[in-house]
PDB file of C-alpha atoms in Angstrom:
ATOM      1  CA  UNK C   1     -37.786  30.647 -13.691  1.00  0.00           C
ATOM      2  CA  UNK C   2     -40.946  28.720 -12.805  1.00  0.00           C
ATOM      3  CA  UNK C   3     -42.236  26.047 -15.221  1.00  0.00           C
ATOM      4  CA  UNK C   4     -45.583  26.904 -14.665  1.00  0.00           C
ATOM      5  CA  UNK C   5     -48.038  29.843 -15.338  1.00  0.00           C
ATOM      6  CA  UNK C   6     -51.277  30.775 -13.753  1.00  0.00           C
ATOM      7  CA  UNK C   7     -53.435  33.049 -15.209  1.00  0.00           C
ATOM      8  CA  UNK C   8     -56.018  34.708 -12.240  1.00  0.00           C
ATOM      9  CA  UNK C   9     -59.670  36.114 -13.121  1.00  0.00           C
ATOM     10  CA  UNK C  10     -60.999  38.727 -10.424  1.00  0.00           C
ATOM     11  CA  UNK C  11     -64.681  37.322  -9.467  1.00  0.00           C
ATOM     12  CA  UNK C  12     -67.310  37.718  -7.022  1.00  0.00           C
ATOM     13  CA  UNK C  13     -68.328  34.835  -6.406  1.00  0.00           C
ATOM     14  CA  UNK C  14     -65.604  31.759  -7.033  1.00  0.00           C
ATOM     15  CA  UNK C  15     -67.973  28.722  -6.563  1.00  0.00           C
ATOM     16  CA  UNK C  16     -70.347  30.648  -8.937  1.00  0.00           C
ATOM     17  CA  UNK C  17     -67.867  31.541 -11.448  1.00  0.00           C
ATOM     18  CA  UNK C  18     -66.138  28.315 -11.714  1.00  0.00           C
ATOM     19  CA  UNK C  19     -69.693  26.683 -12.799  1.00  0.00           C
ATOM     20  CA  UNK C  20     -69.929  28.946 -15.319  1.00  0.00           C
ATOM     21  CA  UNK C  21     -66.251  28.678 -16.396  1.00  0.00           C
ATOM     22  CA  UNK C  22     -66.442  24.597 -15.898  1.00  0.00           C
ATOM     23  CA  UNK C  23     -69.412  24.281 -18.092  1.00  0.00           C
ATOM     24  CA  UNK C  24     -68.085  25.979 -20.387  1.00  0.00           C
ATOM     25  CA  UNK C  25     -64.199  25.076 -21.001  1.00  0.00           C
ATOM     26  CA  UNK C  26     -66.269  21.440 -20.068  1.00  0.00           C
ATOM     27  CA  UNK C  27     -63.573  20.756 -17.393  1.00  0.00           C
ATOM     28  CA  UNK C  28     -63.864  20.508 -13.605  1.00  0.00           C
ATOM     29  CA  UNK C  29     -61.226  22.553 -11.062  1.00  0.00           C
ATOM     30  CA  UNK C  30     -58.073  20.736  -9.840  1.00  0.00           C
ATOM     31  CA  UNK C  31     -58.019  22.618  -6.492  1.00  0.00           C
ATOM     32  CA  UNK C  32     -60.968  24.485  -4.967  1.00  0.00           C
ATOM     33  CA  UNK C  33     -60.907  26.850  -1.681  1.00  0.00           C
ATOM     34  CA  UNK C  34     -63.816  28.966  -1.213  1.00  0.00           C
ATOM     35  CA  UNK C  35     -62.571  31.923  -2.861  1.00  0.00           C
ATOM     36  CA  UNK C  36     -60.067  30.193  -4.744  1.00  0.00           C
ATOM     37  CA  UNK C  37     -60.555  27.916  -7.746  1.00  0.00           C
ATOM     38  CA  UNK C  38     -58.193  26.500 -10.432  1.00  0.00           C
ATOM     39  CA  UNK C  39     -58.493  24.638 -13.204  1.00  0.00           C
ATOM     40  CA  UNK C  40     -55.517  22.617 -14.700  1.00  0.00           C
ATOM     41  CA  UNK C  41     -55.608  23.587 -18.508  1.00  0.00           C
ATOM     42  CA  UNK C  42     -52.704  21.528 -19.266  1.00  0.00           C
ATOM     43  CA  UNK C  43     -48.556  20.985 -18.199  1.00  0.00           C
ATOM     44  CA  UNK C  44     -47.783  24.075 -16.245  1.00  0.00           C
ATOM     45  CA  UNK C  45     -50.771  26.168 -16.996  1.00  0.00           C
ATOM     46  CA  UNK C  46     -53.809  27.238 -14.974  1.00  0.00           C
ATOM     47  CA  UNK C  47     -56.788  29.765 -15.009  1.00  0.00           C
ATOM     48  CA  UNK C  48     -57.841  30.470 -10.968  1.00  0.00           C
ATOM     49  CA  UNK C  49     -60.893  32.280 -10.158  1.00  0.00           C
ATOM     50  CA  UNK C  50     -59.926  34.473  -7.224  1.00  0.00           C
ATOM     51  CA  UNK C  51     -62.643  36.121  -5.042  1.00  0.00           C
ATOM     52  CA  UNK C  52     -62.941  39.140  -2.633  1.00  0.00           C
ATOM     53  CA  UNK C  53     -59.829  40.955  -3.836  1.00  0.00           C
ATOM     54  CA  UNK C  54     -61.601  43.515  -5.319  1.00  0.00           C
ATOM     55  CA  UNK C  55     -65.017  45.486  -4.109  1.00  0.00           C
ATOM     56  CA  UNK C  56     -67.732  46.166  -6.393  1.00  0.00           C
ATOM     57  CA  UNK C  57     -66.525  44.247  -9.466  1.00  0.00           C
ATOM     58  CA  UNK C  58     -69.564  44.735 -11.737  1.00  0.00           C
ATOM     59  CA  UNK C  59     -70.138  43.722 -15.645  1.00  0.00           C
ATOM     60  CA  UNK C  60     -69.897  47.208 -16.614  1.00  0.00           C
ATOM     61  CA  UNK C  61     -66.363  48.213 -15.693  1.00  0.00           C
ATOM     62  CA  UNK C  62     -63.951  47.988 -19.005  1.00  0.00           C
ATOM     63  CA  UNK C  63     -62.063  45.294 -18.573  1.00  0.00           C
ATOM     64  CA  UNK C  64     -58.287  45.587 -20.974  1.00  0.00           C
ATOM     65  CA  UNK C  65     -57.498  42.387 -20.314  1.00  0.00           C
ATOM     66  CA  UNK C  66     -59.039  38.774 -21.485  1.00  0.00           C
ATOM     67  CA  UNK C  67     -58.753  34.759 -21.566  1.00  0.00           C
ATOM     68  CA  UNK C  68     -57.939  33.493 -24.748  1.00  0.00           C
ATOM     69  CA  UNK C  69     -59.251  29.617 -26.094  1.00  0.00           C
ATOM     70  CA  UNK C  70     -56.828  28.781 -28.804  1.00  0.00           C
ATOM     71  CA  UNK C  71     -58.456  26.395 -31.038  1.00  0.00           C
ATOM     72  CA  UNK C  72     -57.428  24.196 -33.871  1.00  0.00           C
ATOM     73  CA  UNK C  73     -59.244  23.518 -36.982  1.00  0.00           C
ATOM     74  CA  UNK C  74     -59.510  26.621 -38.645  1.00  0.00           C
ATOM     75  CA  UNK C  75     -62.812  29.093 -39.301  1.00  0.00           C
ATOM     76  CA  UNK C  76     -65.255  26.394 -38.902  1.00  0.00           C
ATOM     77  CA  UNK C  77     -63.896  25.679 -35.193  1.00  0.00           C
ATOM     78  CA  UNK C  78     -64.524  28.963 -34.320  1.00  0.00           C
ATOM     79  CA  UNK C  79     -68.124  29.437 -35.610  1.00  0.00           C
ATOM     80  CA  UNK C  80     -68.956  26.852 -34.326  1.00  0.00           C
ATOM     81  CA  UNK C  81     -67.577  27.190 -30.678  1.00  0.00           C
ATOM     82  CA  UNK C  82     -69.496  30.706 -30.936  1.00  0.00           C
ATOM     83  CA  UNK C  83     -72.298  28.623 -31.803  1.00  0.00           C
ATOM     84  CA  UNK C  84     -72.487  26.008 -29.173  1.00  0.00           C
ATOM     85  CA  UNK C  85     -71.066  29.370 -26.327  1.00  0.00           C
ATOM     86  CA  UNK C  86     -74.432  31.507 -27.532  1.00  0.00           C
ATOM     87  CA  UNK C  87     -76.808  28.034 -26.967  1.00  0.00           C
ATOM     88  CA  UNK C  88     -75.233  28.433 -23.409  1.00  0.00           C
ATOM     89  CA  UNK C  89     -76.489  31.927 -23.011  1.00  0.00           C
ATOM     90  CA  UNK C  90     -73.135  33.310 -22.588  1.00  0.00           C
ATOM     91  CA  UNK C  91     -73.234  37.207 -23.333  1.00  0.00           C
ATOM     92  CA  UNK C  92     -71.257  38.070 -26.204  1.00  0.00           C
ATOM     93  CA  UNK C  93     -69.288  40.981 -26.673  1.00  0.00           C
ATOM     94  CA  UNK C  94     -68.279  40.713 -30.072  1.00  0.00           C
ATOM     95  CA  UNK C  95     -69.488  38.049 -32.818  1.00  0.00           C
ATOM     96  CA  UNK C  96     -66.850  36.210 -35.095  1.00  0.00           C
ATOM     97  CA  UNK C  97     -65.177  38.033 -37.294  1.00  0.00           C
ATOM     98  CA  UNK C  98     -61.834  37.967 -39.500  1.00  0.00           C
ATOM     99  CA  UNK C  99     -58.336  39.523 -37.738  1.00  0.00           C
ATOM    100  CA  UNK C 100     -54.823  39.380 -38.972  1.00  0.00           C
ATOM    101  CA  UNK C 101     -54.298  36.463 -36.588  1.00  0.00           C
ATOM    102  CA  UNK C 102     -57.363  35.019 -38.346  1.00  0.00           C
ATOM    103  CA  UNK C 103     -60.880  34.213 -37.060  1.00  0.00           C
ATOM    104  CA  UNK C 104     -62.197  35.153 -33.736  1.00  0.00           C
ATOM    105  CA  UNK C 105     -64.793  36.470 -31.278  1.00  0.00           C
ATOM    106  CA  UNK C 106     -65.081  37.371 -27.533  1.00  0.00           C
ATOM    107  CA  UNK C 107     -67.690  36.531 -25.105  1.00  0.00           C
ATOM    108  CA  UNK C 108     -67.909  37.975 -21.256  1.00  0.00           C
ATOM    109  CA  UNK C 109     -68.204  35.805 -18.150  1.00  0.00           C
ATOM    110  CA  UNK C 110     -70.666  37.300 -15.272  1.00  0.00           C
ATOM    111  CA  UNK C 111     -68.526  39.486 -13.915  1.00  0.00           C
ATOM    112  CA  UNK C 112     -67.513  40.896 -17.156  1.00  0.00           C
ATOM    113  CA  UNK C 113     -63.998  39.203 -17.671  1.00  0.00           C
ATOM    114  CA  UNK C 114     -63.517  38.598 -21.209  1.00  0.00           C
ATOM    115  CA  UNK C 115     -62.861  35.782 -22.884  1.00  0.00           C
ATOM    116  CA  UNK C 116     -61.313  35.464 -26.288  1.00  0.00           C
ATOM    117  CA  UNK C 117     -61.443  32.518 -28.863  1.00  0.00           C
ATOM    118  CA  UNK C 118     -58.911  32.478 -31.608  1.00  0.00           C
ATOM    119  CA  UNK C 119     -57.408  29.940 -33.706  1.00  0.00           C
ATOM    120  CA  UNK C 120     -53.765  28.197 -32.226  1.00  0.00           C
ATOM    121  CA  UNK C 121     -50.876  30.259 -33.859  1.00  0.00           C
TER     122      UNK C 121
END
């Protein structure tokens, strides 16, 4: 089995989405192709931004899966990621709010791909 995982995000636009995505994770891509970007997010895992795979990949198509940001330091980590993420103008799908895995919320990139913050398990 491999010892690494990479996690792909359908995009139009790869150079646009990984500014977007590189502001802000605040990290810059460890390989970059034009419709191909990665970013190292630690030992053996990556999120790639993949480009023309799919036509017509719009913000208002459902999307069932997302990105999660697992963060340390409890509620106040979270709030105030959301806080700093909505001073960005990111759009946000749903604010924080309280689950059984504790506190969370969920913001889209521009193409509509989800992205999850939640506290490390």
């Amino acid at each position: 089995m491999s010892s690494s995982i990479v996690f792909i995000v359908y995009v139009n636009d790869a150079p646009e989405a990984a500014r977007f995505y590189a502001d802000l994770l605040e990290i810059k891509p460890g390989f970059q192709t034009p419709g191909y970007i990665a970013f190292d997010l630690g030992e053996g895992v990556d999120l790639a931004l993949w480009s023309g795979q799919l036509d017509g990949l719009t913000p208002a198509v459902p999307r069932t899966s997302e990105v999660c940001l697992a963060l340390p330091g409890g509620p106040e980590a979270i709030d105030g990621q959301f806080a700093r993420w909505v001073e960005k103008g990111v759009r946000v799908v749903s604010e924080p709010r309280d689950e059984v895995f504790g506190r969370t919320f969920v913001v889209a990139d521009p193409d509509g791909n989800l992205i999850r913050v939640a506290p490390v398990d």
